mmCIF file of N, CA, C and O in Angstrom:
data_model
loop_
_atom_site.group_PDB
_atom_site.id
_atom_site.type_symbol
_atom_site.label_atom_id
_atom_site.label_comp_id
_atom_site.label_asym_id
_atom_site.label_seq_id
_atom_site.Cartn_x
_atom_site.Cartn_y
_atom_site.Cartn_z
ATOM 1 N N MET V 30 -14.144 -16.959 -23.467
ATOM 2 C CA MET V 30 -15.167 -16.003 -23.841
ATOM 3 C C MET V 30 -13.979 -14.402 -23.860
ATOM 4 O O MET V 30 -13.725 -14.256 -22.300
ATOM 5 N N SER V 31 -13.805 -14.299 -24.680
ATOM 6 C CA SER V 31 -12.027 -12.822 -23.746
ATOM 7 C C SER V 31 -13.320 -11.440 -25.268
ATOM 8 O O SER V 31 -14.306 -11.724 -25.126
ATOM 9 N N LEU V 32 -12.867 -10.444 -24.391
ATOM 10 C CA LEU V 32 -12.620 -9.533 -25.007
ATOM 11 C C LEU V 32 -12.811 -8.884 -26.340
ATOM 12 O O LEU V 32 -13.700 -8.482 -26.951
ATOM 13 N N THR V 33 -12.024 -10.342 -26.752
ATOM 14 C CA THR V 33 -12.139 -9.980 -28.043
ATOM 15 C C THR V 33 -12.465 -10.606 -29.029
ATOM 16 O O THR V 33 -12.295 -10.603 -30.752
ATOM 17 N N ASP V 34 -13.575 -11.530 -28.353
ATOM 18 C CA ASP V 34 -14.407 -11.983 -28.959
ATOM 19 C C ASP V 34 -16.046 -10.929 -29.068
ATOM 20 O O ASP V 34 -16.572 -11.258 -29.757
ATOM 21 N N ILE V 35 -15.738 -9.963 -28.547
ATOM 22 C CA ILE V 35 -16.570 -8.755 -28.479
ATOM 23 C C ILE V 35 -15.973 -7.365 -28.933
ATOM 24 O O ILE V 35 -17.271 -6.862 -29.556
ATOM 25 N N LEU V 36 -14.903 -7.285 -28.783
ATOM 26 C CA LEU V 36 -14.400 -6.141 -29.762
ATOM 27 C C LEU V 36 -13.341 -6.276 -30.775
ATOM 28 O O LEU V 36 -12.435 -7.361 -30.700
ATOM 29 N N SER V 37 -13.452 -4.908 -31.483
ATOM 30 C CA SER V 37 -12.031 -5.537 -32.506
ATOM 31 C C SER V 37 -10.978 -5.104 -31.899
ATOM 32 O O SER V 37 -11.091 -4.092 -30.860
ATOM 33 N N PRO V 38 -10.013 -5.686 -31.237
ATOM 34 C CA PRO V 38 -8.021 -5.988 -31.269
ATOM 35 C C PRO V 38 -7.775 -4.567 -31.440
ATOM 36 O O PRO V 38 -7.449 -3.545 -30.662
ATOM 37 N N SER V 39 -7.845 -4.311 -32.564
ATOM 38 C CA SER V 39 -7.312 -2.453 -32.934
ATOM 39 C C SER V 39 -8.383 -1.377 -32.268
ATOM 40 O O SER V 39 -7.693 -0.714 -32.180
ATOM 41 N N ASP V 40 -9.932 -1.525 -31.784
ATOM 42 C CA ASP V 40 -10.475 -0.816 -31.074
ATOM 43 C C ASP V 40 -9.941 -0.696 -30.190
ATOM 44 O O ASP V 40 -10.053 0.541 -29.104
ATOM 45 N N ILE V 41 -9.120 -1.944 -28.965
ATOM 46 C CA ILE V 41 -9.041 -1.801 -27.965
ATOM 47 C C ILE V 41 -7.289 -1.401 -27.919
ATOM 48 O O ILE V 41 -7.606 -0.199 -27.246
ATOM 49 N N ALA V 42 -6.647 -1.523 -29.516
ATOM 50 C CA ALA V 42 -5.058 -0.809 -29.018
ATOM 51 C C ALA V 42 -5.075 0.394 -29.060
ATOM 52 O O ALA V 42 -4.696 1.775 -28.962
ATOM 53 N N ALA V 43 -6.728 0.770 -29.423
ATOM 54 C CA ALA V 43 -6.325 2.274 -30.482
ATOM 55 C C ALA V 43 -7.092 3.326 -28.379
ATOM 56 O O ALA V 43 -6.315 4.254 -28.130
ATOM 57 N N ALA V 44 -8.106 2.693 -27.786
ATOM 58 C CA ALA V 44 -8.314 3.093 -27.138
ATOM 59 C C ALA V 44 -7.607 3.573 -25.649
ATOM 60 O O ALA V 44 -7.110 3.860 -25.050
ATOM 61 N N LEU V 45 -6.846 2.377 -25.778
ATOM 62 C CA LEU V 45 -5.674 2.319 -25.050
ATOM 63 C C LEU V 45 -4.274 3.106 -25.145
ATOM 64 O O LEU V 45 -4.061 3.825 -24.528
ATOM 65 N N ARG V 46 -4.196 3.210 -26.133
ATOM 66 C CA ARG V 46 -3.022 3.998 -27.545
ATOM 67 C C ARG V 46 -3.378 5.283 -26.946
ATOM 68 O O ARG V 46 -2.597 6.476 -26.747
ATOM 69 N N ASP V 47 -4.738 5.944 -26.794
ATOM 70 C CA ASP V 47 -5.775 7.361 -26.455
ATOM 71 C C ASP V 47 -5.650 7.591 -25.144
ATOM 72 O O ASP V 47 -5.960 9.297 -24.761
ATOM 73 N N CYS V 48 -5.559 6.951 -24.207
ATOM 74 C CA CYS V 48 -5.243 6.632 -22.247
ATOM 75 C C CYS V 48 -3.707 6.868 -21.770
ATOM 76 O O CYS V 48 -3.876 6.123 -20.579
ATOM 77 N N GLN V 49 -2.191 6.619 -22.514
ATOM 78 C CA GLN V 49 -1.155 5.946 -22.185
ATOM 79 C C GLN V 49 -0.652 6.633 -20.922
ATOM 80 O O GLN V 49 -0.764 6.522 -20.301
ATOM 81 N N ALA V 50 -1.035 8.253 -20.779
ATOM 82 C CA ALA V 50 -0.796 9.422 -20.189
ATOM 83 C C ALA V 50 -1.467 9.336 -18.961
ATOM 84 O O ALA V 50 -2.463 9.014 -19.280
ATOM 85 N N PRO V 51 -1.330 9.402 -17.948
ATOM 86 C CA PRO V 51 -1.937 9.427 -17.018
ATOM 87 C C PRO V 51 -2.476 10.936 -16.386
ATOM 88 O O PRO V 51 -2.308 11.720 -16.698
ATOM 89 N N ASP V 52 -3.603 10.374 -16.037
ATOM 90 C CA ASP V 52 -4.574 11.071 -15.938
ATOM 91 C C ASP V 52 -5.409 12.021 -17.164
ATOM 92 O O ASP V 52 -6.642 12.592 -17.438
ATOM 93 N N SER V 53 -5.493 10.886 -18.438
ATOM 94 C CA SER V 53 -6.010 11.600 -19.667
ATOM 95 C C SER V 53 -6.907 10.135 -20.487
ATOM 96 O O SER V 53 -7.259 10.707 -21.111
ATOM 97 N N PHE V 54 -7.444 9.204 -19.022
ATOM 98 C CA PHE V 54 -8.716 8.470 -19.200
ATOM 99 C C PHE V 54 -9.602 8.787 -19.531
ATOM 100 O O PHE V 54 -10.066 9.818 -17.949
ATOM 101 N N SER V 55 -10.765 8.549 -19.857
ATOM 102 C CA SER V 55 -12.107 9.539 -19.572
ATOM 103 C C SER V 55 -12.959 7.929 -20.353
ATOM 104 O O SER V 55 -13.059 7.594 -20.680
ATOM 105 N N PRO V 56 -14.065 7.817 -19.807
ATOM 106 C CA PRO V 56 -15.239 6.679 -19.248
ATOM 107 C C PRO V 56 -15.545 6.319 -20.984
ATOM 108 O O PRO V 56 -15.407 5.633 -21.790
ATOM 109 N N LYS V 57 -16.253 7.975 -20.976
ATOM 110 C CA LYS V 57 -17.078 7.785 -22.367
ATOM 111 C C LYS V 57 -16.040 7.739 -23.934
ATOM 112 O O LYS V 57 -16.836 7.113 -24.203
ATOM 113 N N LYS V 58 -15.452 8.298 -23.275
ATOM 114 C CA LYS V 58 -14.189 8.886 -24.469
ATOM 115 C C LYS V 58 -13.658 6.746 -24.915
ATOM 116 O O LYS V 58 -14.039 5.970 -26.180
ATOM 117 N N PHE V 59 -13.441 6.170 -23.601
ATOM 118 C CA PHE V 59 -12.643 4.688 -24.252
ATOM 119 C C PHE V 59 -13.972 4.213 -24.751
ATOM 120 O O PHE V 59 -13.419 3.299 -25.358
ATOM 121 N N PHE V 60 -15.081 3.656 -23.742
ATOM 122 C CA PHE V 60 -16.147 3.504 -24.612
ATOM 123 C C PHE V 60 -16.142 3.406 -25.828
ATOM 124 O O PHE V 60 -16.496 2.865 -26.806
ATOM 125 N N GLN V 61 -16.305 4.969 -26.609
ATOM 126 C CA GLN V 61 -16.314 5.230 -27.865
ATOM 127 C C GLN V 61 -15.453 4.747 -28.892
ATOM 128 O O GLN V 61 -15.816 3.569 -29.825
ATOM 129 N N ILE V 62 -14.112 5.014 -28.862
ATOM 130 C CA ILE V 62 -13.009 4.639 -29.474
ATOM 131 C C ILE V 62 -12.988 2.967 -28.723
ATOM 132 O O ILE V 62 -12.775 2.025 -30.728
ATOM 133 N N SER V 63 -13.105 1.915 -27.778
ATOM 134 C CA SER V 63 -12.889 1.046 -28.135
ATOM 135 C C SER V 63 -13.795 -0.113 -28.686
ATOM 136 O O SER V 63 -14.172 -1.203 -29.026
ATOM 137 N N GLY V 64 -15.961 0.963 -28.828
ATOM 138 C CA GLY V 64 -16.266 -0.056 -29.980
ATOM 139 C C GLY V 64 -16.818 0.156 -28.704
ATOM 140 O O GLY V 64 -18.334 -0.659 -28.986
ATOM 141 N N MET V 65 -17.119 -0.188 -27.416
ATOM 142 C CA MET V 65 -18.335 -0.661 -26.433
ATOM 143 C C MET V 65 -19.717 0.313 -26.647
ATOM 144 O O MET V 65 -20.615 -0.370 -26.375
ATOM 145 N N SER V 66 -19.412 1.431 -26.980
ATOM 146 C CA SER V 66 -20.219 2.197 -27.061
ATOM 147 C C SER V 66 -21.155 1.902 -28.180
ATOM 148 O O SER V 66 -22.579 2.403 -28.208
ATOM 149 N N LYS V 67 -21.317 0.907 -29.284
ATOM 150 C CA LYS V 67 -21.928 0.294 -30.720
ATOM 151 C C LYS V 67 -22.145 -1.354 -30.115
ATOM 152 O O LYS V 67 -23.625 -1.016 -30.662
ATOM 153 N N LYS V 68 -22.220 -1.628 -28.144
ATOM 154 C CA LYS V 68 -22.864 -2.537 -28.683
ATOM 155 C C LYS V 68 -23.900 -2.627 -27.851
ATOM 156 O O LYS V 68 -24.342 -1.791 -26.670
ATOM 157 N N SER V 69 -24.162 -3.937 -27.343
ATOM 158 C CA SER V 69 -25.960 -3.895 -27.103
ATOM 159 C C SER V 69 -25.988 -4.200 -25.670
ATOM 160 O O SER V 69 -24.785 -4.358 -25.087
ATOM 161 N N SER V 70 -26.968 -4.581 -25.058
ATOM 162 C CA SER V 70 -27.147 -3.817 -23.742
ATOM 163 C C SER V 70 -26.286 -5.932 -22.605
ATOM 164 O O SER V 70 -25.532 -5.984 -22.373
ATOM 165 N N SER V 71 -26.736 -7.048 -24.236
ATOM 166 C CA SER V 71 -26.765 -7.858 -23.664
ATOM 167 C C SER V 71 -24.714 -8.023 -23.702
ATOM 168 O O SER V 71 -23.957 -9.672 -23.113
ATOM 169 N N GLN V 72 -24.456 -7.715 -24.846
ATOM 170 C CA GLN V 72 -22.936 -7.629 -24.998
ATOM 171 C C GLN V 72 -22.173 -6.497 -24.257
ATOM 172 O O GLN V 72 -20.725 -8.166 -23.826
ATOM 173 N N LEU V 73 -22.727 -5.885 -23.602
ATOM 174 C CA LEU V 73 -22.143 -5.196 -22.366
ATOM 175 C C LEU V 73 -22.075 -5.901 -21.346
ATOM 176 O O LEU V 73 -21.512 -5.742 -20.604
ATOM 177 N N LYS V 74 -23.133 -6.651 -20.627
ATOM 178 C CA LYS V 74 -22.804 -7.190 -19.737
ATOM 179 C C LYS V 74 -21.747 -8.304 -20.296
ATOM 180 O O LYS V 74 -21.406 -8.983 -18.742
ATOM 181 N N GLU V 75 -22.112 -9.156 -21.065
ATOM 182 C CA GLU V 75 -21.253 -10.164 -21.086
ATOM 183 C C GLU V 75 -19.638 -9.437 -20.705
ATOM 184 O O GLU V 75 -18.195 -10.306 -20.574
ATOM 185 N N ILE V 76 -18.957 -8.242 -21.886
ATOM 186 C CA ILE V 76 -17.791 -7.684 -20.683
ATOM 187 C C ILE V 76 -17.760 -7.273 -19.884
ATOM 188 O O ILE V 76 -16.703 -7.644 -19.194
ATOM 189 N N PHE V 77 -19.009 -6.738 -19.456
ATOM 190 C CA PHE V 77 -18.410 -6.332 -17.837
ATOM 191 C C PHE V 77 -18.084 -8.001 -17.175
ATOM 192 O O PHE V 77 -17.476 -7.593 -16.196
ATOM 193 N N ARG V 78 -19.019 -8.795 -17.085
ATOM 194 C CA ARG V 78 -18.454 -10.131 -16.593
ATOM 195 C C ARG V 78 -17.116 -10.418 -16.786
ATOM 196 O O ARG V 78 -16.210 -11.066 -15.931
ATOM 197 N N ILE V 79 -16.473 -9.782 -17.756
ATOM 198 C CA ILE V 79 -15.284 -10.725 -18.176
ATOM 199 C C ILE V 79 -14.317 -9.225 -17.123
ATOM 200 O O ILE V 79 -13.234 -9.669 -16.573
ATOM 201 N N LEU V 80 -14.814 -8.697 -17.405
ATOM 202 C CA LEU V 80 -13.841 -7.491 -16.692
ATOM 203 C C LEU V 80 -14.012 -7.938 -14.758
ATOM 204 O O LEU V 80 -13.220 -7.111 -14.303
ATOM 205 N N ASP V 81 -15.007 -8.462 -15.105
ATOM 206 C CA ASP V 81 -15.513 -8.201 -12.698
ATOM 207 C C ASP V 81 -14.181 -9.498 -13.040
ATOM 208 O O ASP V 81 -14.585 -10.941 -12.803
ATOM 209 N N ASN V 82 -12.945 -8.696 -11.776
ATOM 210 C CA ASN V 82 -11.872 -10.064 -12.095
ATOM 211 C C ASN V 82 -12.376 -11.153 -11.126
ATOM 212 O O ASN V 82 -12.070 -12.193 -10.859
ATOM 213 N N ASP V 83 -13.298 -10.752 -9.640
ATOM 214 C CA ASP V 83 -13.639 -11.630 -8.750
ATOM 215 C C ASP V 83 -14.597 -12.463 -9.113
ATOM 216 O O ASP V 83 -15.271 -12.529 -8.150
ATOM 217 N N GLN V 84 -15.300 -11.698 -9.803
ATOM 218 C CA GLN V 84 -16.668 -12.839 -9.969
ATOM 219 C C GLN V 84 -17.679 -12.459 -8.941
ATOM 220 O O GLN V 84 -18.647 -13.326 -9.013
ATOM 221 N N SER V 85 -17.751 -11.268 -8.050
ATOM 222 C CA SER V 85 -18.170 -10.765 -7.723
ATOM 223 C C SER V 85 -19.795 -10.169 -7.798
ATOM 224 O O SER V 85 -21.186 -10.472 -7.206
ATOM 225 N N GLY V 86 -20.373 -9.904 -9.039
ATOM 226 C CA GLY V 86 -21.456 -9.068 -9.355
ATOM 227 C C GLY V 86 -20.862 -7.605 -9.421
ATOM 228 O O GLY V 86 -22.068 -7.268 -10.551
ATOM 229 N N PHE V 87 -19.944 -7.226 -9.144
ATOM 230 C CA PHE V 87 -19.561 -6.245 -8.985
ATOM 231 C C PHE V 87 -18.035 -6.079 -9.105
ATOM 232 O O PHE V 87 -17.025 -6.512 -9.125
ATOM 233 N N ILE V 88 -17.821 -4.598 -9.728
ATOM 234 C CA ILE V 88 -16.911 -3.938 -9.897
ATOM 235 C C ILE V 88 -16.426 -2.838 -9.023
ATOM 236 O O ILE V 88 -17.184 -1.717 -9.012
ATOM 237 N N GLU V 89 -15.591 -3.488 -8.386
ATOM 238 C CA GLU V 89 -15.416 -2.565 -6.262
ATOM 239 C C GLU V 89 -14.069 -1.340 -6.548
ATOM 240 O O GLU V 89 -13.570 -1.500 -8.145
ATOM 241 N N GLU V 90 -13.698 -0.396 -6.374
ATOM 242 C CA GLU V 90 -13.234 0.660 -6.498
ATOM 243 C C GLU V 90 -11.771 0.079 -6.964
ATOM 244 O O GLU V 90 -11.321 0.584 -7.374
ATOM 245 N N ASP V 91 -11.032 -0.843 -6.044
ATOM 246 C CA ASP V 91 -9.935 -1.636 -5.978
ATOM 247 C C ASP V 91 -9.406 -2.575 -7.513
ATOM 248 O O ASP V 91 -8.623 -2.288 -7.995
ATOM 249 N N GLU V 92 -11.072 -3.276 -7.872
ATOM 250 C CA GLU V 92 -10.877 -3.662 -8.928
ATOM 251 C C GLU V 92 -10.933 -2.331 -10.018
ATOM 252 O O GLU V 92 -10.121 -2.881 -11.410
ATOM 253 N N LEU V 93 -11.222 -1.433 -10.393
ATOM 254 C CA LEU V 93 -11.510 -0.480 -11.048
ATOM 255 C C LEU V 93 -10.066 0.093 -12.049
ATOM 256 O O LEU V 93 -9.671 0.936 -13.106
ATOM 257 N N LYS V 94 -9.649 0.432 -10.934
ATOM 258 C CA LYS V 94 -8.368 0.597 -10.958
ATOM 259 C C LYS V 94 -7.231 -0.097 -11.691
ATOM 260 O O LYS V 94 -6.118 0.395 -12.960
ATOM 261 N N TYR V 95 -7.813 -1.631 -11.717
ATOM 262 C CA TYR V 95 -6.506 -2.364 -13.157
ATOM 263 C C TYR V 95 -7.486 -2.047 -14.681
ATOM 264 O O TYR V 95 -7.577 -3.043 -14.739
ATOM 265 N N PHE V 96 -9.446 -1.638 -14.765
ATOM 266 C CA PHE V 96 -9.967 -1.865 -15.565
ATOM 267 C C PHE V 96 -8.983 -1.608 -17.007
ATOM 268 O O PHE V 96 -8.887 -3.048 -17.621
ATOM 269 N N LEU V 97 -8.058 -1.008 -16.874
ATOM 270 C CA LEU V 97 -6.776 -0.903 -18.425
ATOM 271 C C LEU V 97 -6.134 -2.262 -18.419
ATOM 272 O O LEU V 97 -6.057 -3.060 -19.774
ATOM 273 N N GLN V 98 -5.998 -2.535 -17.977
ATOM 274 C CA GLN V 98 -5.174 -4.134 -17.502
ATOM 275 C C GLN V 98 -6.009 -4.806 -18.038
ATOM 276 O O GLN V 98 -5.635 -6.421 -18.481
ATOM 277 N N ARG V 99 -7.175 -4.726 -17.679
ATOM 278 C CA ARG V 99 -8.172 -6.139 -18.261
ATOM 279 C C ARG V 99 -8.193 -6.635 -19.527
ATOM 280 O O ARG V 99 -8.708 -7.330 -19.943
ATOM 281 N N PHE V 100 -8.023 -5.304 -20.828
ATOM 282 C CA PHE V 100 -7.548 -4.410 -21.706
ATOM 283 C C PHE V 100 -6.479 -4.829 -22.339
ATOM 284 O O PHE V 100 -6.352 -6.145 -23.289
ATOM 285 N N GLU V 101 -5.564 -5.476 -21.926
ATOM 286 C CA GLU V 101 -3.851 -5.600 -22.243
ATOM 287 C C GLU V 101 -3.362 -5.791 -21.191
ATOM 288 O O GLU V 101 -3.228 -5.030 -19.913
ATOM 289 N N CYS V 102 -2.754 -6.599 -20.623
ATOM 290 C CA CYS V 102 -1.484 -7.060 -19.869
ATOM 291 C C CYS V 102 -0.972 -5.815 -19.451
ATOM 292 O O CYS V 102 -0.825 -5.744 -17.889
ATOM 293 N N GLY V 103 0.137 -5.148 -20.068
ATOM 294 C CA GLY V 103 1.128 -4.541 -20.118
ATOM 295 C C GLY V 103 0.246 -3.001 -19.616
ATOM 296 O O GLY V 103 1.474 -1.643 -19.546
ATOM 297 N N ALA V 104 -1.341 -2.808 -19.763
ATOM 298 C CA ALA V 104 -1.322 -1.569 -19.729
ATOM 299 C C ALA V 104 -1.613 -0.596 -18.211
ATOM 300 O O ALA V 104 -0.883 -1.319 -17.826
ATOM 301 N N ARG V 105 -1.239 0.494 -18.134
ATOM 302 C CA ARG V 105 -1.548 1.314 -17.020
ATOM 303 C C ARG V 105 -2.307 0.929 -16.092
ATOM 304 O O ARG V 105 -3.746 0.301 -16.247
ATOM 305 N N VAL V 106 -2.610 1.646 -14.600
ATOM 306 C CA VAL V 106 -3.747 1.257 -13.842
ATOM 307 C C VAL V 106 -4.023 3.208 -14.055
ATOM 308 O O VAL V 106 -3.081 3.455 -14.054
ATOM 309 N N LEU V 107 -4.853 2.713 -13.624
ATOM 310 C CA LEU V 107 -5.577 4.397 -13.163
ATOM 311 C C LEU V 107 -5.225 5.001 -12.542
ATOM 312 O O LEU V 107 -5.199 4.407 -11.134
ATOM 313 N N THR V 108 -5.378 6.374 -12.364
ATOM 314 C CA THR V 108 -4.949 7.054 -11.712
ATOM 315 C C THR V 108 -5.971 7.136 -10.217
ATOM 316 O O THR V 108 -6.660 6.958 -10.580
ATOM 317 N N THR V 109 -5.774 7.412 -9.484
ATOM 318 C CA THR V 109 -6.734 7.260 -7.928
ATOM 319 C C THR V 109 -7.697 8.609 -8.373
ATOM 320 O O THR V 109 -8.898 8.465 -8.550
ATOM 321 N N SER V 110 -7.370 9.359 -9.234
ATOM 322 C CA SER V 110 -7.981 10.102 -9.149
ATOM 323 C C SER V 110 -9.372 9.895 -10.854
ATOM 324 O O SER V 110 -10.334 9.959 -11.220
ATOM 325 N N GLU V 111 -8.900 9.259 -11.695
ATOM 326 C CA GLU V 111 -9.825 8.708 -12.584
ATOM 327 C C GLU V 111 -10.730 7.505 -12.335
ATOM 328 O O GLU V 111 -11.349 7.243 -12.646
ATOM 329 N N THR V 112 -9.358 6.407 -11.058
ATOM 330 C CA THR V 112 -10.888 5.621 -10.666
ATOM 331 C C THR V 112 -11.839 6.826 -10.044
ATOM 332 O O THR V 112 -13.105 5.525 -10.606
ATOM 333 N N LYS V 113 -12.110 7.564 -9.501
ATOM 334 C CA LYS V 113 -12.546 8.221 -8.544
ATOM 335 C C LYS V 113 -13.823 8.660 -9.890
ATOM 336 O O LYS V 113 -15.229 7.736 -8.875
ATOM 337 N N THR V 114 -13.474 9.374 -10.589
ATOM 338 C CA THR V 114 -14.596 9.587 -11.499
ATOM 339 C C THR V 114 -14.708 9.155 -12.432
ATOM 340 O O THR V 114 -16.317 8.814 -12.974
ATOM 341 N N PHE V 115 -14.302 7.826 -12.987
ATOM 342 C CA PHE V 115 -15.250 6.444 -13.492
ATOM 343 C C PHE V 115 -16.296 5.560 -12.568
ATOM 344 O O PHE V 115 -17.691 5.945 -12.946
ATOM 345 N N LEU V 116 -16.093 5.695 -11.068
ATOM 346 C CA LEU V 116 -17.073 5.461 -10.208
ATOM 347 C C LEU V 116 -18.166 6.048 -10.438
ATOM 348 O O LEU V 116 -19.040 5.499 -10.381
ATOM 349 N N ALA V 117 -17.567 7.655 -9.905
ATOM 350 C CA ALA V 117 -18.667 8.319 -10.112
ATOM 351 C C ALA V 117 -20.144 8.476 -10.827
ATOM 352 O O ALA V 117 -20.866 8.179 -11.422
ATOM 353 N N ALA V 118 -19.439 7.984 -12.718
ATOM 354 C CA ALA V 118 -19.752 8.123 -13.869
ATOM 355 C C ALA V 118 -21.026 6.785 -13.955
ATOM 356 O O ALA V 118 -21.655 6.946 -14.732
ATOM 357 N N ALA V 119 -20.118 5.589 -13.465
ATOM 358 C CA ALA V 119 -21.078 4.634 -12.989
ATOM 359 C C ALA V 119 -21.691 3.860 -12.080
ATOM 360 O O ALA V 119 -22.699 2.878 -12.610
ATOM 361 N N ASP V 120 -21.154 4.479 -11.636
ATOM 362 C CA ASP V 120 -22.071 4.100 -10.238
ATOM 363 C C ASP V 120 -23.530 4.886 -10.128
ATOM 364 O O ASP V 120 -23.848 5.676 -9.166
ATOM 365 N N HIS V 121 -24.358 4.071 -10.584
ATOM 366 C CA HIS V 121 -25.642 4.882 -10.870
ATOM 367 C C HIS V 121 -26.600 5.763 -9.472
ATOM 368 O O HIS V 121 -27.661 5.730 -9.176
ATOM 369 N N ASP V 122 -26.672 3.941 -8.140
ATOM 370 C CA ASP V 122 -26.692 3.671 -7.433
ATOM 371 C C ASP V 122 -26.460 4.676 -5.713
ATOM 372 O O ASP V 122 -27.054 4.798 -4.925
ATOM 373 N N GLY V 123 -25.055 4.798 -6.232
ATOM 374 C CA GLY V 123 -24.429 4.890 -5.126
ATOM 375 C C GLY V 123 -23.545 4.430 -4.528
ATOM 376 O O GLY V 123 -23.315 4.882 -3.213
ATOM 377 N N ASP V 124 -23.958 3.234 -4.333
ATOM 378 C CA ASP V 124 -23.524 2.035 -3.476
ATOM 379 C C ASP V 124 -22.111 1.633 -3.235
ATOM 380 O O ASP V 124 -21.279 1.399 -2.323
ATOM 381 N N GLY V 125 -21.507 2.486 -4.276
ATOM 382 C CA GLY V 125 -19.891 2.538 -4.239
ATOM 383 C C GLY V 125 -18.939 1.192 -4.543
ATOM 384 O O GLY V 125 -18.812 1.258 -4.762
ATOM 385 N N LYS V 126 -19.452 1.334 -6.788
ATOM 386 C CA LYS V 126 -19.006 -0.392 -6.187
ATOM 387 C C LYS V 126 -20.282 -0.421 -8.283
ATOM 388 O O LYS V 126 -21.535 0.355 -7.763
ATOM 389 N N ILE V 127 -19.645 -0.448 -8.773
ATOM 390 C CA ILE V 127 -20.085 -0.863 -10.433
ATOM 391 C C ILE V 127 -20.975 -1.955 -11.012
ATOM 392 O O ILE V 127 -19.856 -3.296 -10.941
ATOM 393 N N GLY V 128 -22.577 -2.237 -10.759
ATOM 394 C CA GLY V 128 -22.871 -3.363 -11.117
ATOM 395 C C GLY V 128 -22.551 -3.249 -13.249
ATOM 396 O O GLY V 128 -22.916 -2.103 -13.752
ATOM 397 N N ALA V 129 -23.637 -4.556 -13.207
ATOM 398 C CA ALA V 129 -23.417 -5.040 -15.022
ATOM 399 C C ALA V 129 -23.943 -3.646 -15.358
ATOM 400 O O ALA V 129 -23.192 -3.137 -16.087
ATOM 401 N N GLU V 130 -25.307 -2.799 -15.126
ATOM 402 C CA GLU V 130 -26.373 -2.075 -15.193
ATOM 403 C C GLU V 130 -25.342 -1.447 -15.459
ATOM 404 O O GLU V 130 -25.317 -0.133 -16.665
ATOM 405 N N GLY V 131 -24.480 -0.227 -14.507
ATOM 406 C CA GLY V 131 -23.512 0.311 -14.721
ATOM 407 C C GLY V 131 -22.445 0.768 -15.781
ATOM 408 O O GLY V 131 -22.263 2.247 -16.136
ATOM 409 N N ILE V 132 -22.225 -0.427 -16.413
ATOM 410 C CA ILE V 132 -21.254 0.097 -17.885
ATOM 411 C C ILE V 132 -22.547 -0.420 -18.654
ATOM 412 O O ILE V 132 -22.035 0.961 -19.303
ATOM 413 N N ASP V 133 -23.651 -0.456 -18.891
ATOM 414 C CA ASP V 133 -24.790 0.013 -19.737
ATOM 415 C C ASP V 133 -24.891 1.402 -19.983
ATOM 416 O O ASP V 133 -25.131 2.091 -20.569
ATOM 417 N N TYR V 134 -24.812 1.833 -18.027
ATOM 418 C CA TYR V 134 -25.813 3.055 -17.699
ATOM 419 C C TYR V 134 -24.618 4.367 -18.506
ATOM 420 O O TYR V 134 -24.990 5.307 -18.819
ATOM 421 N N ILE V 135 -23.158 3.620 -18.217
ATOM 422 C CA ILE V 135 -22.035 5.222 -18.930
ATOM 423 C C ILE V 135 -21.831 5.344 -19.897
ATOM 424 O O ILE V 135 -21.819 6.720 -20.848
ATOM 425 N N LYS V 136 -22.348 3.770 -20.983
ATOM 426 C CA LYS V 136 -22.370 3.788 -22.729
ATOM 427 C C LYS V 136 -23.903 5.600 -22.754
ATOM 428 O O LYS V 136 -23.575 5.952 -24.036
ATOM 429 N N TYR V 137 -24.942 6.260 -22.219
ATOM 430 C CA TYR V 137 -25.980 7.038 -22.192
ATOM 431 C C TYR V 137 -25.548 7.861 -21.505
ATOM 432 O O TYR V 137 -25.714 9.438 -21.816
ATOM 433 N N ARG V 138 -24.236 8.209 -21.326
ATOM 434 C CA ARG V 138 -24.191 9.472 -19.812
ATOM 435 C C ARG V 138 -22.868 10.414 -21.082
ATOM 436 O O ARG V 138 -22.275 10.096 -22.147
#
């Protein structure tokens, strides 16, 4: 399964266009534009599984900086500031990594 099986390619493209400039990425806005905020918890868990590059069950800070590239190979890398902000928004238990529930959690923040 790929992200485009769950999300519209045009919505993904629009979300990536919205955050092309460094330090313009907002997790909540990206979720809204890409359509992720409208997905069910089970769909978000599937998206999480796809985004979890090393399949560890968590998205760690090193993986998170490549978040946009999981949607499109040529997309930019998140800046350190964006990565830390994203991690803070989705790491609801403060362990320094995002579990599947963190992706669902950011939908409501």
